[in-house]
XYZ file of C-alpha atoms in Angstrom:
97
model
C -4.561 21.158 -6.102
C -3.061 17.662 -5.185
C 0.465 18.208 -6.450
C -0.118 14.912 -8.135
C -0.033 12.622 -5.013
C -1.418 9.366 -5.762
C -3.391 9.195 -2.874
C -6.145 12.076 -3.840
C -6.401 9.958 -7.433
C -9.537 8.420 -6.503
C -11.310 11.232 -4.887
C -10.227 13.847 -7.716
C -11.991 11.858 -10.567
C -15.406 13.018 -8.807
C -13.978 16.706 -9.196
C -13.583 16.258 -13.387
C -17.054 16.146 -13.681
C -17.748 19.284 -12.947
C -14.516 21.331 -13.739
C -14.910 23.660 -16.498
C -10.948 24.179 -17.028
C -7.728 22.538 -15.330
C -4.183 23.701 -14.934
C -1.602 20.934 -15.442
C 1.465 22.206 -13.727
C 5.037 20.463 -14.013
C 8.192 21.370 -12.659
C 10.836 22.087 -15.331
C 13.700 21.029 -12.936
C 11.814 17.626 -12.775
C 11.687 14.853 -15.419
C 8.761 12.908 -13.170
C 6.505 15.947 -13.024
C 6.909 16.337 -16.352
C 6.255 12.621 -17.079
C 2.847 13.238 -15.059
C 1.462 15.390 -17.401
C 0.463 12.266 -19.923
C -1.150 10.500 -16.605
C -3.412 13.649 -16.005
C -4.672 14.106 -19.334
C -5.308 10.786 -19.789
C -7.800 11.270 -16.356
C -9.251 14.180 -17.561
C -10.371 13.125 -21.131
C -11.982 9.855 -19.321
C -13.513 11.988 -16.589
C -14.383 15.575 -17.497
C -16.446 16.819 -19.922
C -15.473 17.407 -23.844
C -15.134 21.335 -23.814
C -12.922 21.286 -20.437
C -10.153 24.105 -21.224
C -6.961 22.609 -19.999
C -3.423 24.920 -19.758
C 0.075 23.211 -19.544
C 2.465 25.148 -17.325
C 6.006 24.917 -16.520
C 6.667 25.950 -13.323
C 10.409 27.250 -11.645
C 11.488 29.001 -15.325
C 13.956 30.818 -12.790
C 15.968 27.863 -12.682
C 17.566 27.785 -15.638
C 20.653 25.428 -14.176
C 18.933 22.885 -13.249
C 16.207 22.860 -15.572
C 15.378 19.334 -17.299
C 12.785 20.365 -19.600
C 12.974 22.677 -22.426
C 10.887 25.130 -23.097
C 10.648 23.575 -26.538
C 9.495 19.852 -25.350
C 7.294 21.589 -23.204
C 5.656 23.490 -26.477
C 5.529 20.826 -28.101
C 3.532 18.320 -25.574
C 1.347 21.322 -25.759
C 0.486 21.361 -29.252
C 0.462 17.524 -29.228
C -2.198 17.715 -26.511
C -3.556 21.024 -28.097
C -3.606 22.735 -25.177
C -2.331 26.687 -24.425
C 1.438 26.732 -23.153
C 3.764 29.151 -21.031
C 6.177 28.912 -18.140
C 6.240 30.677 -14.796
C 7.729 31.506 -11.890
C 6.118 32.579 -8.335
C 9.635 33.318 -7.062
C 10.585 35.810 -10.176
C 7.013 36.639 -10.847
C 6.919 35.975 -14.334
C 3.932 35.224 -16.397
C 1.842 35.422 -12.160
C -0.612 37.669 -11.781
């Protein structure tokens, strides 16, 4: 987990390698997070191995005012990417186990 901060980009690509799955998380109140997403699966098709599962989540679905991402354009990066999709929230406990 590096929340995306730039500065753990260059020690994280030695991490692809061996990964088996990854968990690309955005914030739905946040059009940068979101924007990240692209960034991070560009990383881990040039770093990771070729059967690497990879899940796109949307994080803070409790925030429905202030959300910036719909469920719908988050769907549909999904099946762009073809990657499994849902939203969540740690505060509401949906979709946490």
């Amino acid at each position: 987990d590096t929340a995306g901060q730039e500065r753990y980009r260059t020690i994280t690509t030695a991490y692809y390698r061996g990964a088996m799955g990854f968990i690309l998380m955005y914030d739905i109140t946040n059009e940068e997070s979101f924007n990240s997403v692209q960034d991070w699966i560009t990383q881990i098709k040039t770093y990771s191995w070729d059967n690497a599962q990879v899940i796109l989540v949307g994080n803070k679905c409790d925030m429905e005012e202030e959300r910036v991402i719909s469920f719908e354009r988050g769907k549909q990066l999904a099946e762009q990417l073809n990657v499994q999709f849902f939203e969540t929230s740690a505060k509401e406990n949906i979709n946490v186990k």
